[in-house]
Coordinates of C-alpha atoms and ligand atoms in Angstrom, one line a residue:
M1 CA 50.8 73.4 -41.8
H2 CA 49.9 76.9 -42.9
T3 CA 49.8 76.3 -46.6
G4 CA 49.0 73.7 -49.1
L5 CA 46.0 71.4 -49.1
Y6 CA 45.4 68.3 -47.1
H7 CA 43.1 65.4 -47.0
A8 CA 42.4 62.0 -45.5
L9 CA 40.9 60.2 -48.6
D10 CA 41.4 56.6 -49.2
F11 CA 40.9 56.1 -52.8
T12 CA 41.1 52.2 -52.5
K13 CA 38.3 52.0 -49.8
D14 CA 35.0 50.6 -50.9
G15 CA 31.7 52.1 -49.4
K16 CA 30.5 55.7 -48.8
S17 CA 32.3 58.5 -47.2
L18 CA 32.2 62.1 -46.6
D19 CA 35.4 63.9 -46.1
F20 CA 36.9 67.4 -46.5
L21 CA 39.7 69.0 -48.6
A22 CA 41.1 71.4 -46.1
I23 CA 43.2 74.6 -47.2
P24 CA 44.8 76.6 -44.3
F25 CA 44.1 80.2 -44.8
S26 CA 44.5 82.6 -41.9
I27 CA 41.8 85.3 -41.5
D28 CA 40.9 87.9 -39.1
R29 CA 38.2 86.0 -37.4
S30 CA 40.2 82.8 -37.0
P31 CA 44.0 82.5 -37.2
Y32 CA 44.1 78.8 -37.9
Y33 CA 41.0 78.9 -40.4
Q34 CA 40.9 76.2 -42.9
V35 CA 38.6 76.4 -46.0
K36 CA 36.8 73.0 -45.9
V37 CA 35.5 71.7 -49.1
P38 CA 33.3 68.7 -48.7
V39 CA 34.2 65.7 -50.9
C40 CA 32.0 62.5 -51.2
R41 CA 33.4 59.2 -52.3
I42 CA 31.4 56.0 -53.2
R43 CA 33.3 53.0 -54.3
N44 CA 32.3 49.5 -55.3
G45 CA 35.3 47.7 -56.6
D46 CA 37.2 48.4 -59.9
G47 CA 35.4 50.1 -62.7
P48 CA 34.7 53.4 -64.2
R49 CA 36.0 56.4 -62.2
V50 CA 33.8 59.4 -62.5
L51 CA 34.3 62.8 -60.8
L52 CA 31.1 64.9 -60.5
M53 CA 31.5 68.6 -59.5
A54 CA 29.4 71.7 -59.0
G55 CA 29.8 75.0 -57.3
N56 CA 33.0 75.7 -59.4
H57 CA 31.0 79.0 -59.5
G58 CA 29.1 79.5 -56.3
D59 CA 25.7 80.9 -57.6
E60 CA 25.0 78.1 -60.0
Y61 CA 22.8 75.7 -58.1
E62 CA 21.3 72.9 -60.1
G63 CA 24.5 70.7 -59.6
E64 CA 25.1 71.8 -56.1
L65 CA 21.6 70.6 -55.1
L66 CA 21.6 67.5 -57.2
L67 CA 25.0 66.2 -56.3
G68 CA 24.2 66.5 -52.6
R69 CA 21.0 64.5 -53.3
L70 CA 22.9 61.9 -55.3
F71 CA 25.4 61.3 -52.5
R72 CA 22.6 60.9 -49.9
R73 CA 20.6 58.6 -52.1
L74 CA 23.2 56.3 -53.7
D75 CA 23.9 53.0 -52.2
P76 CA 27.4 51.8 -53.0
A77 CA 25.8 48.4 -53.8
R78 CA 24.1 50.1 -56.9
I79 CA 27.3 51.2 -58.6
R80 CA 30.4 49.8 -60.1
G81 CA 33.6 51.6 -59.9
E82 CA 34.0 55.0 -58.2
L83 CA 32.4 58.2 -57.9
T84 CA 34.1 61.4 -56.4
I85 CA 31.6 64.1 -55.7
L86 CA 32.3 67.8 -55.1
P87 CA 28.9 69.5 -54.7
V88 CA 30.3 72.9 -53.6
A89 CA 33.7 72.9 -55.0
N90 CA 34.7 76.5 -54.5
A91 CA 32.9 76.4 -51.0
P92 CA 33.6 80.0 -50.0
A93 CA 32.0 81.2 -53.3
V94 CA 28.9 79.0 -52.7
M95 CA 28.5 80.2 -49.0
A96 CA 28.7 83.8 -50.2
A97 CA 26.3 83.1 -53.1
R98 CA 28.9 84.6 -55.5
R99 CA 30.5 83.5 -58.6
R100 CA 34.1 83.9 -57.2
S101 CA 35.5 83.2 -53.7
P102 CA 35.3 86.2 -51.4
L103 CA 38.5 85.1 -49.8
D104 CA 40.7 85.8 -52.8
D105 CA 38.3 86.8 -55.6
G106 CA 39.3 83.6 -57.2
N107 CA 37.3 82.3 -60.1
L108 CA 38.1 78.7 -59.9
N109 CA 37.2 78.2 -63.6
R110 CA 39.8 80.6 -64.6
A111 CA 42.5 79.3 -62.0
F112 CA 43.8 76.1 -63.5
P113 CA 46.3 74.7 -63.6
G114 CA 46.6 76.5 -60.2
D115 CA 49.4 77.1 -57.8
A116 CA 50.3 74.8 -54.8
G117 CA 51.5 77.8 -52.9
G118 CA 48.9 80.2 -53.9
T119 CA 45.7 81.6 -52.7
P120 CA 43.0 79.1 -51.6
T121 CA 41.3 79.0 -55.0
A122 CA 44.8 78.5 -56.6
R123 CA 45.5 75.7 -54.3
L124 CA 42.4 74.1 -55.0
A125 CA 42.7 74.3 -58.7
H126 CA 46.2 73.0 -58.4
F127 CA 44.9 69.7 -56.4
L128 CA 42.0 69.2 -58.7
E129 CA 44.1 69.2 -61.9
H130 CA 47.3 67.4 -60.7
E131 CA 45.8 65.0 -58.1
L132 CA 42.1 64.5 -58.1
F133 CA 41.2 64.9 -62.1
A134 CA 44.2 62.6 -62.9
R135 CA 42.5 59.8 -60.8
H136 CA 39.4 59.8 -63.1
D137 CA 38.3 58.7 -66.5
V138 CA 35.6 61.2 -66.8
V139 CA 35.2 64.8 -65.1
F140 CA 31.7 66.2 -65.1
D141 CA 31.6 69.9 -64.1
I142 CA 28.0 71.3 -63.7
H143 CA 27.5 75.0 -64.3
S144 CA 24.9 77.5 -65.1
G145 CA 24.7 81.0 -66.1
G146 CA 24.9 82.2 -62.6
T147 CA 23.2 85.3 -61.1
S148 CA 23.8 87.7 -64.0
M149 CA 23.2 85.5 -66.9
A150 CA 20.4 83.5 -68.7
H151 CA 21.7 80.6 -70.6
L152 CA 20.3 78.0 -73.1
P153 CA 20.4 74.8 -71.4
C154 CA 23.2 73.0 -73.0
A155 CA 25.9 70.3 -72.4
L156 CA 29.4 71.6 -73.0
I157 CA 32.7 70.1 -74.0
E158 CA 36.0 71.8 -75.1
R159 CA 37.8 70.7 -78.2
Q160 CA 40.8 69.1 -76.4
G161 CA 43.0 66.0 -76.7
P162 CA 43.5 63.7 -79.6
P163 CA 40.6 63.0 -82.1
D164 CA 39.7 59.6 -80.5
R165 CA 39.2 61.3 -77.0
L166 CA 37.2 63.9 -78.7
A167 CA 35.0 61.7 -80.4
R168 CA 34.4 59.8 -77.0
A169 CA 33.7 63.2 -75.4
L170 CA 31.1 64.0 -78.2
E171 CA 29.6 60.5 -77.7
L172 CA 29.1 61.0 -73.9
M173 CA 27.9 64.6 -74.4
R174 CA 25.2 63.2 -76.6
A175 CA 24.4 60.6 -74.0
L176 CA 23.5 63.3 -71.5
G177 CA 20.3 63.8 -73.3
M178 CA 20.3 67.6 -73.4
P179 CA 18.7 69.6 -76.2
Y180 CA 21.9 71.4 -77.0
G181 CA 25.6 70.6 -77.0
F182 CA 28.1 73.4 -77.1
V183 CA 31.9 72.7 -78.3
A184 CA 33.9 75.4 -76.9
E185 CA 37.3 76.4 -78.4
N186 CA 39.5 77.5 -75.4
G187 CA 42.9 75.9 -76.3
A188 CA 45.0 73.3 -74.5
L189 CA 46.4 75.9 -72.0
A190 CA 43.0 77.3 -71.0
P191 CA 42.4 78.0 -67.3
T192 CA 39.3 76.1 -67.3
S193 CA 38.2 72.9 -65.6
M194 CA 37.7 71.2 -69.1
A195 CA 41.4 72.1 -70.2
A196 CA 42.5 70.9 -66.7
A197 CA 40.6 67.5 -67.3
A198 CA 42.3 67.0 -70.6
R199 CA 45.9 67.8 -69.4
A200 CA 45.1 65.3 -66.5
G201 CA 44.1 62.8 -69.1
A202 CA 40.5 62.7 -68.3
I203 CA 37.4 63.3 -70.6
G204 CA 35.9 66.6 -69.6
L205 CA 32.2 67.1 -69.9
S206 CA 30.3 70.2 -68.7
G207 CA 27.3 72.3 -69.3
E208 CA 25.2 75.3 -68.6
F209 CA 22.0 73.9 -66.9
G210 CA 20.1 77.0 -66.0
G211 CA 20.8 80.5 -65.0
G212 CA 19.7 83.6 -62.9
G213 CA 21.0 82.5 -59.6
T214 CA 18.2 80.0 -59.1
V215 CA 16.7 76.7 -60.1
T216 CA 13.4 75.8 -61.9
P217 CA 11.6 72.4 -62.0
D218 CA 12.7 72.2 -65.6
T219 CA 16.3 73.0 -65.1
M220 CA 16.4 70.5 -62.1
R221 CA 14.7 67.8 -64.3
L222 CA 17.2 68.3 -67.2
T223 CA 20.2 68.3 -64.8
A224 CA 19.0 65.3 -63.0
R225 CA 18.5 63.4 -66.3
A226 CA 22.0 64.4 -67.5
I227 CA 23.6 63.0 -64.3
D228 CA 21.7 59.8 -64.5
N229 CA 22.4 59.3 -68.2
L230 CA 26.2 60.0 -67.9
L231 CA 26.5 57.6 -64.9
M232 CA 24.6 54.8 -67.1
A233 CA 26.5 55.7 -70.2
V234 CA 29.9 55.0 -68.5
G235 CA 28.6 51.8 -66.7
V236 CA 28.7 53.3 -63.1
T237 CA 24.9 52.6 -62.6
Q238 CA 22.3 50.5 -64.4
E239 CA 19.3 52.7 -63.8
P240 CA 18.4 56.3 -63.0
I241 CA 19.1 57.4 -59.3
L242 CA 17.8 61.0 -59.5
E243 CA 14.9 60.9 -62.0
A244 CA 12.3 58.5 -63.3
P245 CA 13.4 57.1 -66.8
A246 CA 12.4 59.6 -69.5
A247 CA 11.4 59.0 -73.1
A248 CA 14.4 59.3 -75.5
P249 CA 15.2 62.9 -75.9
A250 CA 15.2 64.7 -79.2
P251 CA 18.6 64.7 -81.1
M252 CA 21.1 67.1 -79.6
Q253 CA 21.9 70.2 -81.8
L254 CA 25.5 70.9 -81.7
L255 CA 26.7 74.5 -81.3
Q256 CA 29.8 76.4 -81.4
L257 CA 31.3 79.8 -80.3
D258 CA 34.3 80.5 -82.1
S259 CA 34.4 84.3 -82.8
H260 CA 34.3 87.3 -80.8
R261 CA 31.8 88.5 -83.4
Q262 CA 29.3 86.2 -82.0
G263 CA 28.9 88.4 -78.7
I264 CA 27.6 91.9 -78.4
Y265 CA 29.3 93.9 -75.5
A266 CA 28.5 97.0 -74.0
L267 CA 31.0 99.7 -75.0
R268 CA 30.0 102.2 -72.2
R269 CA 27.6 102.3 -69.3
G270 CA 24.1 101.6 -70.4
W271 CA 20.8 99.8 -69.5
F272 CA 20.2 96.7 -71.7
E273 CA 16.8 95.7 -73.0
P274 CA 17.0 92.5 -75.1
V275 CA 14.2 91.9 -77.8
V276 CA 14.9 88.2 -78.2
D277 CA 15.6 85.5 -75.6
V278 CA 17.9 82.4 -75.4
G279 CA 17.0 79.8 -77.9
A280 CA 15.9 82.3 -80.6
R281 CA 17.2 81.7 -84.0
V282 CA 18.6 85.0 -85.4
A283 CA 20.2 86.2 -88.5
A284 CA 23.2 88.5 -88.9
G285 CA 21.7 92.2 -89.0
D286 CA 18.8 91.3 -86.8
L287 CA 18.1 93.6 -83.8
A288 CA 19.3 91.9 -80.6
G289 CA 18.2 94.7 -78.2
W290 CA 18.5 98.3 -77.1
L291 CA 21.1 100.1 -74.9
H292 CA 19.4 102.9 -73.1
D293 CA 21.2 105.8 -71.4
L294 CA 19.4 107.0 -68.3
T295 CA 21.9 109.7 -67.6
R296 CA 21.1 111.1 -71.1
L297 CA 17.3 111.2 -71.6
D298 CA 17.6 113.4 -74.8
V299 CA 19.7 110.6 -76.4
P300 CA 17.8 107.7 -78.3
E301 CA 18.4 104.3 -77.2
E302 CA 21.1 102.7 -79.3
A303 CA 20.2 99.6 -81.6
L304 CA 22.3 96.6 -81.1
R305 CA 22.4 94.2 -83.9
F306 CA 23.7 90.6 -84.3
R307 CA 26.9 90.5 -86.5
E308 CA 26.7 86.6 -86.9
S309 CA 23.6 84.3 -87.4
G310 CA 22.8 81.5 -85.1
I311 CA 20.8 80.5 -82.0
V312 CA 21.1 82.9 -79.0
I313 CA 23.0 80.9 -76.3
S314 CA 23.2 83.5 -73.5
R315 CA 22.0 86.9 -72.4
R316 CA 22.8 89.3 -69.6
L317 CA 20.1 89.3 -67.0
H318 CA 21.1 92.5 -65.1
T319 CA 19.8 95.4 -67.0
D320 CA 22.2 97.8 -65.7
S321 CA 25.5 97.3 -67.6
E322 CA 29.1 98.6 -67.8
A323 CA 31.6 98.8 -70.6
G324 CA 32.9 95.3 -71.3
D325 CA 29.9 93.4 -70.2
C326 CA 28.7 90.7 -72.6
L327 CA 25.1 91.5 -73.3
I328 CA 24.0 88.7 -75.7
Q329 CA 25.7 85.9 -77.4
V330 CA 24.7 83.8 -80.6
A331 CA 26.2 80.4 -81.2
R332 CA 26.6 78.7 -84.6
P333 CA 24.8 75.4 -85.2
V334 CA 27.2 72.8 -86.5
E335 CA 27.3 69.0 -87.5
E336 CA 29.4 66.5 -85.7
A337 CA 31.2 65.8 -88.9
D338 CA 32.5 69.4 -89.1
I339 CA 34.0 69.1 -85.4
L340 CA 35.6 65.9 -86.0
A341 CA 37.1 66.9 -89.3
R342 CA 38.7 70.0 -87.8
A343 CA 40.1 67.8 -85.0
A344 CA 41.7 65.3 -87.3
Ligands
ZN1 ZN1 29.9 78.6 -64.2

């Protein structure tokens, strides 16, 4: 009773329901406290099984807002198959407007495969990977840059699983209709939701849909279209639910981060001034920004230069930076053939 994770979900029941994953965790205010993670189910017979989640990191809002709206708006009669929706997956982090849970400092996207007897975040990760992801064909985990980071809006997959599954993941990623698609190299044992989905036998899709701890009309539109497009591509829905149909998007540019040389890190306390923004095309040797030292006004600001060419994919939003903070990252444009050739 004082550990584990329990729920009363019936995965065979048609219709629409709102339930909770409950994680007992005794706290000062409440000895019998349970972390309650809302879980929405919509089912209409057999068919594709899709899990949509947001709030893996608490301060990334496009998915959180849109998945709630999707659940309210979607009539089970309009779908085929089943949807499981977790709009605020790491609920304590969402309620604290933080990336990680304040209960245990748990970063859900670094907590997989989790621990059934661990902290609340570890127990949640364990349940997701071993029980919930395994019940679905596709897992779509919606992220953004969060409070501290601006991010190029891009879909994301990890290079996971056999070549045919990677090819299907690339196909579904293109179907999202995003301007960029990023193929991450995190390895089969990675602590991320995408690696967890692969270990559970599902296709994992993700993406960075905004940043800065806020949403904009543009990021909401892009994210709504991506959700609609995915549901139509896998055959759950026949028409958009969240957005009016859009003109066909421009072809997706695929990107890769595969070297630590693609990031520029602070090596000491400093104040970061970028001179380029996300989306800029840059060459190795170009100026990325300046690191000021407000404690040493006699010392000139340090020039930070890119070591690799490509497209700026993310940058730190907080000017005040510590040693170890990633200030800016550049991704390498790639072709699909290169990615598939490396997987074969
Ligand atoms: Zn995130």
